[in-house]
mmCIF file of C-alpha atoms in Angstrom:
data_model
loop_
_atom_site.group_PDB
_atom_site.id
_atom_site.type_symbol
_atom_site.label_atom_id
_atom_site.label_comp_id
_atom_site.label_asym_id
_atom_site.label_seq_id
_atom_site.Cartn_x
_atom_site.Cartn_y
_atom_site.Cartn_z
ATOM 1 C CA UNK A 1 141.156 8.634 50.187
ATOM 2 C CA UNK A 2 138.250 10.448 51.820
ATOM 3 C CA UNK A 3 139.978 12.693 54.369
ATOM 4 C CA UNK A 4 143.131 14.801 54.075
ATOM 5 C CA UNK A 5 144.521 17.356 56.515
ATOM 6 C CA UNK A 6 147.538 19.468 55.554
ATOM 7 C CA UNK A 7 146.893 22.278 58.039
ATOM 8 C CA UNK A 8 149.918 24.464 58.835
ATOM 9 C CA UNK A 9 152.139 22.652 56.326
ATOM 10 C CA UNK A 10 153.710 25.756 54.810
ATOM 11 C CA UNK A 11 155.689 23.621 52.389
ATOM 12 C CA UNK A 12 152.467 22.658 50.592
ATOM 13 C CA UNK A 13 152.307 24.932 47.523
ATOM 14 C CA UNK A 14 150.175 25.489 44.446
ATOM 15 C CA UNK A 15 151.904 22.696 42.544
ATOM 16 C CA UNK A 16 150.699 20.287 45.225
ATOM 17 C CA UNK A 17 147.132 21.546 44.811
ATOM 18 C CA UNK A 18 147.080 20.038 41.326
ATOM 19 C CA UNK A 19 147.677 16.583 42.816
ATOM 20 C CA UNK A 20 145.144 17.191 45.582
ATOM 21 C CA UNK A 21 142.530 18.168 42.997
ATOM 22 C CA UNK A 22 142.927 14.704 41.491
ATOM 23 C CA UNK A 23 141.679 13.023 44.690
ATOM 24 C CA UNK A 24 138.083 13.069 43.543
ATOM 25 C CA UNK A 25 136.842 10.899 46.411
ATOM 26 C CA UNK A 26 137.812 13.443 49.073
ATOM 27 C CA UNK A 27 135.030 14.424 51.454
ATOM 28 C CA UNK A 28 137.164 16.336 53.989
ATOM 29 C CA UNK A 29 140.060 18.653 53.131
ATOM 30 C CA UNK A 30 142.005 21.048 55.361
ATOM 31 C CA UNK A 31 144.562 23.310 53.674
ATOM 32 C CA UNK A 32 144.485 25.998 56.365
ATOM 33 C CA UNK A 33 147.693 28.019 56.815
ATOM 34 C CA UNK A 34 149.460 26.250 53.964
ATOM 35 C CA UNK A 35 151.415 27.841 51.120
ATOM 36 C CA UNK A 36 148.559 27.317 48.680
ATOM 37 C CA UNK A 37 147.339 30.601 47.177
ATOM 38 C CA UNK A 38 145.067 31.816 44.369
ATOM 39 C CA UNK A 39 145.704 29.416 41.492
ATOM 40 C CA UNK A 40 146.015 26.443 43.833
ATOM 41 C CA UNK A 41 142.750 27.184 45.627
ATOM 42 C CA UNK A 42 140.962 27.566 42.289
ATOM 43 C CA UNK A 43 142.203 24.099 41.240
ATOM 44 C CA UNK A 44 140.301 22.567 44.150
ATOM 45 C CA UNK A 45 136.990 23.288 42.418
ATOM 46 C CA UNK A 46 137.362 19.801 40.922
ATOM 47 C CA UNK A 47 136.589 18.244 44.337
ATOM 48 C CA UNK A 48 132.843 18.048 43.841
ATOM 49 C CA UNK A 49 132.386 15.438 46.602
ATOM 50 C CA UNK A 50 133.800 17.622 49.375
ATOM 51 C CA UNK A 51 131.548 17.873 52.412
ATOM 52 C CA UNK A 52 133.922 19.876 54.638
ATOM 53 C CA UNK A 53 136.494 22.366 53.349
ATOM 54 C CA UNK A 54 138.885 24.275 55.591
ATOM 55 C CA UNK A 55 140.987 27.030 54.066
ATOM 56 C CA UNK A 56 141.599 29.330 57.022
ATOM 57 C CA UNK A 57 144.468 31.754 56.749
ATOM 58 C CA UNK A 58 145.406 31.046 53.130
ATOM 59 C CA UNK A 59 146.636 33.813 50.835
ATOM 60 C CA UNK A 60 143.865 33.746 48.288
ATOM 61 C CA UNK A 61 141.641 36.440 46.845
ATOM 62 C CA UNK A 62 137.869 36.339 46.982
ATOM 63 C CA UNK A 63 137.374 35.265 43.370
ATOM 64 C CA UNK A 64 139.652 32.218 43.726
ATOM 65 C CA UNK A 65 137.889 30.948 46.846
ATOM 66 C CA UNK A 66 134.500 31.631 45.234
ATOM 67 C CA UNK A 67 135.496 29.592 42.179
ATOM 68 C CA UNK A 68 136.553 26.673 44.366
ATOM 69 C CA UNK A 69 133.401 26.749 46.475
ATOM 70 C CA UNK A 70 131.193 26.934 43.396
ATOM 71 C CA UNK A 71 132.513 23.519 42.349
ATOM 72 C CA UNK A 72 131.594 21.885 45.689
ATOM 73 C CA UNK A 73 127.802 21.356 45.627
ATOM 74 C CA UNK A 74 127.777 18.934 48.598
ATOM 75 C CA UNK A 75 129.570 21.321 50.944
ATOM 76 C CA UNK A 76 128.153 21.291 54.475
ATOM 77 C CA UNK A 77 130.988 23.054 56.296
ATOM 78 C CA UNK A 78 133.212 25.905 55.085
ATOM 79 C CA UNK A 79 136.024 27.536 57.062
ATOM 80 C CA UNK A 80 137.646 30.585 55.470
ATOM 81 C CA UNK A 81 138.381 32.384 58.749
ATOM 82 C CA UNK A 82 141.352 34.747 58.798
ATOM 83 C CA UNK A 83 141.511 34.678 55.012
ATOM 84 C CA UNK A 84 141.482 38.447 54.854
ATOM 85 C CA UNK A 85 140.739 38.843 51.141
ATOM 86 C CA UNK A 86 137.706 36.563 51.186
ATOM 87 C CA UNK A 87 134.510 38.560 50.895
ATOM 88 C CA UNK A 88 131.092 38.760 49.322
ATOM 89 C CA UNK A 89 131.880 36.789 46.140
ATOM 90 C CA UNK A 90 132.489 33.678 48.217
ATOM 91 C CA UNK A 91 129.163 34.159 50.001
ATOM 92 C CA UNK A 92 127.320 34.556 46.721
ATOM 93 C CA UNK A 93 128.938 31.343 45.455
ATOM 94 C CA UNK A 94 127.317 29.516 48.372
ATOM 95 C CA UNK A 95 123.739 30.263 47.437
ATOM 96 C CA UNK A 96 123.218 28.334 44.247
ATOM 97 C CA UNK A 97 120.127 26.103 44.392
ATOM 98 C CA UNK A 98 122.362 23.013 44.583
ATOM 99 C CA UNK A 99 123.892 23.888 47.938
ATOM 100 C CA UNK A 100 121.887 26.496 49.788
ATOM 101 C CA UNK A 101 119.877 23.726 51.402
ATOM 102 C CA UNK A 102 122.863 21.780 52.789
ATOM 103 C CA UNK A 103 125.432 24.229 54.230
ATOM 104 C CA UNK A 104 125.454 23.887 58.028
ATOM 105 C CA UNK A 105 128.675 25.571 59.169
ATOM 106 C CA UNK A 106 130.133 28.884 57.994
ATOM 107 C CA UNK A 107 133.368 30.014 59.652
ATOM 108 C CA UNK A 108 134.215 33.433 58.239
ATOM 109 C CA UNK A 109 135.767 35.443 61.073
ATOM 110 C CA UNK A 110 138.309 38.158 60.219
ATOM 111 C CA UNK A 111 137.327 38.254 56.549
ATOM 112 C CA UNK A 112 136.187 41.099 54.279
ATOM 113 C CA UNK A 113 132.532 40.076 54.246
ATOM 114 C CA UNK A 114 130.123 43.026 54.425
ATOM 115 C CA UNK A 115 126.394 43.640 54.831
ATOM 116 C CA UNK A 116 125.600 43.442 51.116
ATOM 117 C CA UNK A 117 127.011 39.933 50.714
ATOM 118 C CA UNK A 118 125.555 38.686 53.981
ATOM 119 C CA UNK A 119 122.081 40.027 53.199
ATOM 120 C CA UNK A 120 122.129 38.231 49.861
ATOM 121 C CA UNK A 121 123.388 34.956 51.337
ATOM 122 C CA UNK A 122 121.606 34.350 54.642
ATOM 123 C CA UNK A 123 118.000 34.058 53.391
ATOM 124 C CA UNK A 124 119.037 30.952 51.435
ATOM 125 C CA UNK A 125 121.065 29.222 54.153
ATOM 126 C CA UNK A 126 118.161 27.766 56.077
ATOM 127 C CA UNK A 127 120.139 24.807 57.460
ATOM 128 C CA UNK A 128 122.933 26.788 59.111
ATOM 129 C CA UNK A 129 123.785 25.449 62.567
ATOM 130 C CA UNK A 130 126.934 27.473 63.239
ATOM 131 C CA UNK A 131 128.084 30.839 61.914
ATOM 132 C CA UNK A 132 131.160 32.820 62.962
ATOM 133 C CA UNK A 133 131.455 36.381 61.683
ATOM 134 C CA UNK A 134 133.793 37.793 64.325
ATOM 135 C CA UNK A 135 135.442 41.077 63.343
ATOM 136 C CA UNK A 136 133.608 41.291 60.009
ATOM 137 C CA UNK A 137 132.314 44.681 58.838
ATOM 138 C CA UNK A 138 128.666 43.710 59.237
ATOM 139 C CA UNK A 139 125.745 45.358 60.985
ATOM 140 C CA UNK A 140 122.223 45.562 59.560
ATOM 141 C CA UNK A 141 122.373 42.279 57.610
ATOM 142 C CA UNK A 142 122.842 40.367 60.866
ATOM 143 C CA UNK A 143 119.112 40.760 61.416
ATOM 144 C CA UNK A 144 118.680 38.151 58.655
ATOM 145 C CA UNK A 145 119.987 35.534 61.095
ATOM 146 C CA UNK A 146 116.439 35.306 62.465
ATOM 147 C CA UNK A 147 115.523 33.311 59.365
ATOM 148 C CA UNK A 148 118.133 30.613 60.055
ATOM 149 C CA UNK A 149 115.953 28.741 62.518
ATOM 150 C CA UNK A 150 118.333 25.808 62.983
ATOM 151 C CA UNK A 151 121.171 27.947 64.326
ATOM 152 C CA UNK A 152 122.753 26.584 67.498
ATOM 153 C CA UNK A 153 126.024 28.533 67.635
ATOM 154 C CA UNK A 154 126.474 32.198 66.659
ATOM 155 C CA UNK A 155 129.556 34.388 67.003
ATOM 156 C CA UNK A 156 129.164 38.058 66.081
ATOM 157 C CA UNK A 157 131.893 39.359 68.388
ATOM 158 C CA UNK A 158 133.537 42.646 67.451
ATOM 159 C CA UNK A 159 130.873 43.610 64.922
ATOM 160 C CA UNK A 160 128.518 46.582 64.782
ATOM 161 C CA UNK A 161 125.583 44.480 66.001
ATOM 162 C CA UNK A 162 123.022 46.460 67.961
ATOM 163 C CA UNK A 163 119.807 45.918 69.854
ATOM 164 C CA UNK A 164 117.902 45.120 66.642
ATOM 165 C CA UNK A 165 120.223 42.162 66.085
ATOM 166 C CA UNK A 166 119.695 41.017 69.678
ATOM 167 C CA UNK A 167 115.954 41.126 69.031
ATOM 168 C CA UNK A 168 116.379 39.018 65.890
ATOM 169 C CA UNK A 169 118.450 36.443 67.770
ATOM 170 C CA UNK A 170 115.716 36.095 70.377
ATOM 171 C CA UNK A 171 113.626 34.339 67.696
ATOM 172 C CA UNK A 172 116.116 31.454 67.527
ATOM 173 C CA UNK A 173 114.710 28.903 69.955
ATOM 174 C CA UNK A 174 117.475 26.406 69.204
ATOM 175 C CA UNK A 175 120.375 28.752 69.978
ATOM 176 C CA UNK A 176 122.774 27.194 72.492
ATOM 177 C CA UNK A 177 125.992 29.248 72.195
ATOM 178 C CA UNK A 178 126.248 32.982 71.571
ATOM 179 C CA UNK A 179 129.241 35.331 71.487
ATOM 180 C CA UNK A 180 128.454 39.049 71.449
ATOM 181 C CA UNK A 181 131.765 40.187 72.969
ATOM 182 C CA UNK A 182 133.054 43.623 71.962
ATOM 183 C CA UNK A 183 129.649 44.770 70.663
ATOM 184 C CA UNK A 184 129.243 48.144 72.395
ATOM 185 C CA UNK A 185 125.970 48.901 70.588
ATOM 186 C CA UNK A 186 124.156 46.172 72.520
ATOM 187 C CA UNK A 187 122.990 47.578 75.861
ATOM 188 C CA UNK A 188 120.377 46.752 78.488
ATOM 189 C CA UNK A 189 117.612 46.805 75.896
ATOM 190 C CA UNK A 190 119.452 44.204 73.847
ATOM 191 C CA UNK A 191 120.096 42.083 76.919
ATOM 192 C CA UNK A 192 116.350 42.023 77.556
ATOM 193 C CA UNK A 193 115.935 40.312 74.179
ATOM 194 C CA UNK A 194 118.814 37.887 74.744
ATOM 195 C CA UNK A 195 117.313 36.824 78.069
ATOM 196 C CA UNK A 196 114.396 35.336 76.124
ATOM 197 C CA UNK A 197 116.574 32.621 74.534
ATOM 198 C CA UNK A 198 115.556 29.970 77.054
ATOM 199 C CA UNK A 199 117.803 27.213 75.715
ATOM 200 C CA UNK A 200 121.022 29.270 75.817
ATOM 201 C CA UNK A 201 123.875 27.383 77.508
ATOM 202 C CA UNK A 202 126.938 29.520 76.727
ATOM 203 C CA UNK A 203 127.060 33.311 76.556
ATOM 204 C CA UNK A 204 130.165 35.393 75.918
ATOM 205 C CA UNK A 205 129.740 39.120 76.471
ATOM 206 C CA UNK A 206 133.310 40.178 77.176
ATOM 207 C CA UNK A 207 134.005 43.917 77.309
ATOM 208 C CA UNK A 208 130.343 44.944 77.144
ATOM 209 C CA UNK A 209 130.753 47.575 79.829
ATOM 210 C CA UNK A 210 127.334 49.130 79.177
ATOM 211 C CA UNK A 211 125.583 46.158 80.783
ATOM 212 C CA UNK A 212 124.027 47.174 84.098
ATOM 213 C CA UNK A 213 123.228 44.992 87.131
ATOM 214 C CA UNK A 214 119.585 45.164 86.069
ATOM 215 C CA UNK A 215 120.487 43.536 82.745
ATOM 216 C CA UNK A 216 122.288 40.741 84.582
ATOM 217 C CA UNK A 217 119.138 40.219 86.643
ATOM 218 C CA UNK A 218 117.382 39.350 83.381
ATOM 219 C CA UNK A 219 119.919 36.583 82.705
ATOM 220 C CA UNK A 220 118.679 34.766 85.799
ATOM 221 C CA UNK A 221 115.754 33.764 83.566
ATOM 222 C CA UNK A 222 118.079 31.487 81.551
ATOM 223 C CA UNK A 223 117.715 28.154 83.375
ATOM 224 C CA UNK A 224 120.240 26.238 81.264
ATOM 225 C CA UNK A 225 123.057 28.806 81.180
ATOM 226 C CA UNK A 226 126.252 27.034 82.226
ATOM 227 C CA UNK A 227 129.017 29.176 80.727
ATOM 228 C CA UNK A 228 129.178 32.971 81.118
ATOM 229 C CA UNK A 229 132.035 35.270 80.135
ATOM 230 C CA UNK A 230 131.755 38.804 81.490
ATOM 231 C CA UNK A 231 135.457 39.595 81.491
ATOM 232 C CA UNK A 232 136.116 43.262 80.904
ATOM 233 C CA UNK A 233 132.543 44.203 81.851
ATOM 234 C CA UNK A 234 133.638 45.965 85.054
ATOM 235 C CA UNK A 235 131.444 43.670 87.118
ATOM 236 C CA UNK A 236 130.558 45.187 90.500
ATOM 237 C CA UNK A 237 129.134 43.844 93.764
ATOM 238 C CA UNK A 238 125.693 44.820 92.461
ATOM 239 C CA UNK A 239 126.163 42.582 89.418
ATOM 240 C CA UNK A 240 127.243 39.751 91.717
ATOM 241 C CA UNK A 241 123.947 39.971 93.601
ATOM 242 C CA UNK A 242 122.207 38.551 90.530
ATOM 243 C CA UNK A 243 125.062 36.364 89.306
ATOM 244 C CA UNK A 244 124.841 34.537 92.620
ATOM 245 C CA UNK A 245 121.296 33.492 91.723
ATOM 246 C CA UNK A 246 122.310 31.746 88.484
ATOM 247 C CA UNK A 247 122.500 28.301 90.028
ATOM 248 C CA UNK A 248 123.093 26.479 86.728
ATOM 249 C CA UNK A 249 126.489 28.135 86.107
ATOM 250 C CA UNK A 250 129.551 25.903 85.756
ATOM 251 C CA UNK A 251 131.999 28.427 84.253
ATOM 252 C CA UNK A 252 132.163 32.124 85.122
ATOM 253 C CA UNK A 253 134.738 34.656 83.913
ATOM 254 C CA UNK A 254 134.696 38.026 85.684
ATOM 255 C CA UNK A 255 138.237 39.065 84.769
ATOM 256 C CA UNK A 256 138.963 42.760 85.176
ATOM 257 C CA UNK A 257 135.981 43.197 87.454
ATOM 258 C CA UNK A 258 135.482 45.775 90.196
ATOM 259 C CA UNK A 259 133.787 43.493 92.723
ATOM 260 C CA UNK A 260 135.042 43.263 96.313
ATOM 261 C CA UNK A 261 134.929 40.494 98.907
ATOM 262 C CA UNK A 262 131.241 41.310 99.345
ATOM 263 C CA UNK A 263 130.581 40.454 95.717
ATOM 264 C CA UNK A 264 132.578 37.221 95.966
ATOM 265 C CA UNK A 265 130.509 36.276 99.010
ATOM 266 C CA UNK A 266 127.368 36.591 96.872
ATOM 267 C CA UNK A 267 128.936 34.207 94.345
ATOM 268 C CA UNK A 268 129.629 31.577 97.007
ATOM 269 C CA UNK A 269 126.061 30.305 96.614
ATOM 270 C CA UNK A 270 127.014 28.855 93.206
ATOM 271 C CA UNK A 271 127.619 25.294 94.369
ATOM 272 C CA UNK A 272 127.824 23.890 90.833
ATOM 273 C CA UNK A 273 130.484 26.361 89.716
ATOM 274 C CA UNK A 274 133.658 24.504 88.736
ATOM 275 C CA UNK A 275 135.668 27.241 86.987
ATOM 276 C CA UNK A 276 135.975 30.866 88.097
ATOM 277 C CA UNK A 277 138.196 33.679 86.881
ATOM 278 C CA UNK A 278 138.681 36.818 88.949
ATOM 279 C CA UNK A 279 141.890 37.736 87.109
ATOM 280 C CA UNK A 280 143.021 41.327 87.504
ATOM 281 C CA UNK A 281 140.234 42.092 89.939
ATOM 282 C CA UNK A 282 141.858 45.104 91.516
ATOM 283 C CA UNK A 283 139.665 44.915 94.632
ATOM 284 C CA UNK A 284 140.076 41.168 95.268
ATOM 285 C CA UNK A 285 142.158 40.777 98.418
ATOM 286 C CA UNK A 286 142.556 38.397 101.351
ATOM 287 C CA UNK A 287 139.056 39.071 102.701
ATOM 288 C CA UNK A 288 137.616 37.283 99.633
ATOM 289 C CA UNK A 289 139.436 34.052 100.455
ATOM 290 C CA UNK A 290 136.869 32.557 102.920
ATOM 291 C CA UNK A 291 134.062 32.908 100.367
ATOM 292 C CA UNK A 292 136.170 31.294 97.649
ATOM 293 C CA UNK A 293 136.927 28.353 99.888
ATOM 294 C CA UNK A 294 133.194 27.831 100.518
ATOM 295 C CA UNK A 295 132.686 27.077 96.828
ATOM 296 C CA UNK A 296 132.842 23.330 97.259
ATOM 297 C CA UNK A 297 132.542 22.509 93.558
ATOM 298 C CA UNK A 298 135.328 24.857 92.428
ATOM 299 C CA UNK A 299 138.116 23.074 90.552
ATOM 300 C CA UNK A 300 139.786 25.837 88.513
ATOM 301 C CA UNK A 301 140.449 29.304 89.927
ATOM 302 C CA UNK A 302 142.230 32.240 88.290
ATOM 303 C CA UNK A 303 143.364 34.972 90.680
ATOM 304 C CA UNK A 304 146.149 36.346 88.508
ATOM 305 C CA UNK A 305 146.804 39.998 89.254
ATOM 306 C CA UNK A 306 144.747 40.002 92.472
ATOM 307 C CA UNK A 307 146.049 41.433 95.739
ATOM 308 C CA UNK A 308 146.262 38.136 97.621
ATOM 309 C CA UNK A 309 148.888 37.366 100.230
ATOM 310 C CA UNK A 310 151.001 34.224 100.352
ATOM 311 C CA UNK A 311 148.752 32.912 103.114
ATOM 312 C CA UNK A 312 145.643 33.194 100.945
ATOM 313 C CA UNK A 313 147.401 31.576 97.999
ATOM 314 C CA UNK A 314 148.391 28.716 100.293
ATOM 315 C CA UNK A 315 144.815 28.254 101.521
ATOM 316 C CA UNK A 316 143.312 28.371 98.033
ATOM 317 C CA UNK A 317 145.884 25.899 96.730
ATOM 318 C CA UNK A 318 144.500 23.299 99.092
ATOM 319 C CA UNK A 319 140.936 23.603 97.819
ATOM 320 C CA UNK A 320 141.214 23.533 93.998
ATOM 321 C CA UNK A 321 142.864 21.420 91.306
ATOM 322 C CA UNK A 322 144.133 24.268 89.126
ATOM 323 C CA UNK A 323 145.230 27.670 90.407
ATOM 324 C CA UNK A 324 146.370 30.477 88.097
ATOM 325 C CA UNK A 325 148.529 33.129 89.741
ATOM 326 C CA UNK A 326 150.189 34.914 86.819
ATOM 327 C CA UNK A 327 151.616 38.418 87.321
ATOM 328 C CA UNK A 328 152.806 37.773 90.837
ATOM 329 C CA UNK A 329 156.131 36.442 92.102
ATOM 330 C CA UNK A 330 156.034 33.363 94.339
ATOM 331 C CA UNK A 331 158.878 32.459 96.632
ATOM 332 C CA UNK A 332 160.337 29.010 95.969
ATOM 333 C CA UNK A 333 159.626 28.112 99.616
ATOM 334 C CA UNK A 334 155.931 28.899 99.106
ATOM 335 C CA UNK A 335 155.760 26.804 95.933
ATOM 336 C CA UNK A 336 157.333 23.888 97.769
ATOM 337 C CA UNK A 337 154.859 24.261 100.618
ATOM 338 C CA UNK A 338 151.937 24.362 98.179
ATOM 339 C CA UNK A 339 153.148 21.144 96.571
ATOM 340 C CA UNK A 340 153.243 19.494 99.986
ATOM 341 C CA UNK A 341 149.678 20.641 100.706
ATOM 342 C CA UNK A 342 148.284 19.532 97.343
ATOM 343 C CA UNK A 343 150.613 17.418 95.245
ATOM 344 C CA UNK A 344 148.006 17.136 92.483
ATOM 345 C CA UNK A 345 147.627 20.892 92.080
ATOM 346 C CA UNK A 346 148.318 22.426 88.673
ATOM 347 C CA UNK A 347 149.864 25.816 89.364
ATOM 348 C CA UNK A 348 149.822 28.148 86.365
ATOM 349 C CA UNK A 349 151.652 31.385 85.654
ATOM 350 C CA UNK A 350 154.519 30.852 88.080
ATOM 351 C CA UNK A 351 157.045 33.635 88.406
ATOM 352 C CA UNK A 352 159.408 32.408 91.087
ATOM 353 C CA UNK A 353 161.778 34.500 93.155
#
């Protein structure tokens, strides 16, 4: 047996870990959200052929996970996300000479990792391709990411990352996906650095409300950017002036924005855009509907919480494949009419009256 997934099987306990540890040919093991805890996780150190180990959400302390990882010299992918007690000892266990050259994926969001452990670990993980440190108590050590030149996917959402970290990330020519959501210390100066990552395809910057229209203008320089999340950034019509020039965009989330119909009109130039969220845009009303309908490539539209009339909902339903209208009641007669107009439409968030 080379692959075993027991994810979310709460009935799997420490006694079962003893049997699992006997499967010495295993290369892939997922015990995420199982009932295995400290002693059971430590038993898994016997699996020296493991290439991918997932232990997200288990109830194990740092020392137990570190002991297990230390016995897995071939490990290329480690997922200990949402294992709250995992911390620096596990990171240190990763940097023995036998494995520092092979680890490619580190998923460690919502753990107790801090700057001291990260600073000790990152200089040795030269082959990292993906790292997720969301909601970890890290700040200055994130600058060490600049040495991981093979990184393609970085998530540092909800950390204390600042403009110095943004500058460090700008050295990563191979970076394709970046999540800096909920990082209030990154401002326009940091965005200037991020705009230099020419190969970036996906950027999440949710709830970065210190980003000005001028900073968005810099993002126009990213020719391959297809996916942009600016939900919670209080996007205005001025922001939309520059967003409308990002012709490569396929997915755009402007939820919670402050743009009006004028801003939506500026977005209507995005002919390749297939998914757009304007959810909870308090100024989005019926006058935005004509511009939305001019977006010929649009397939998925979220207007939940917007001030649109039944007539506008009816018109939009005929032009997209998926329409989200949560937080508003729809009369049964209107739903029936929409179905007649577009029988293939997926209508989400219905609250019928």
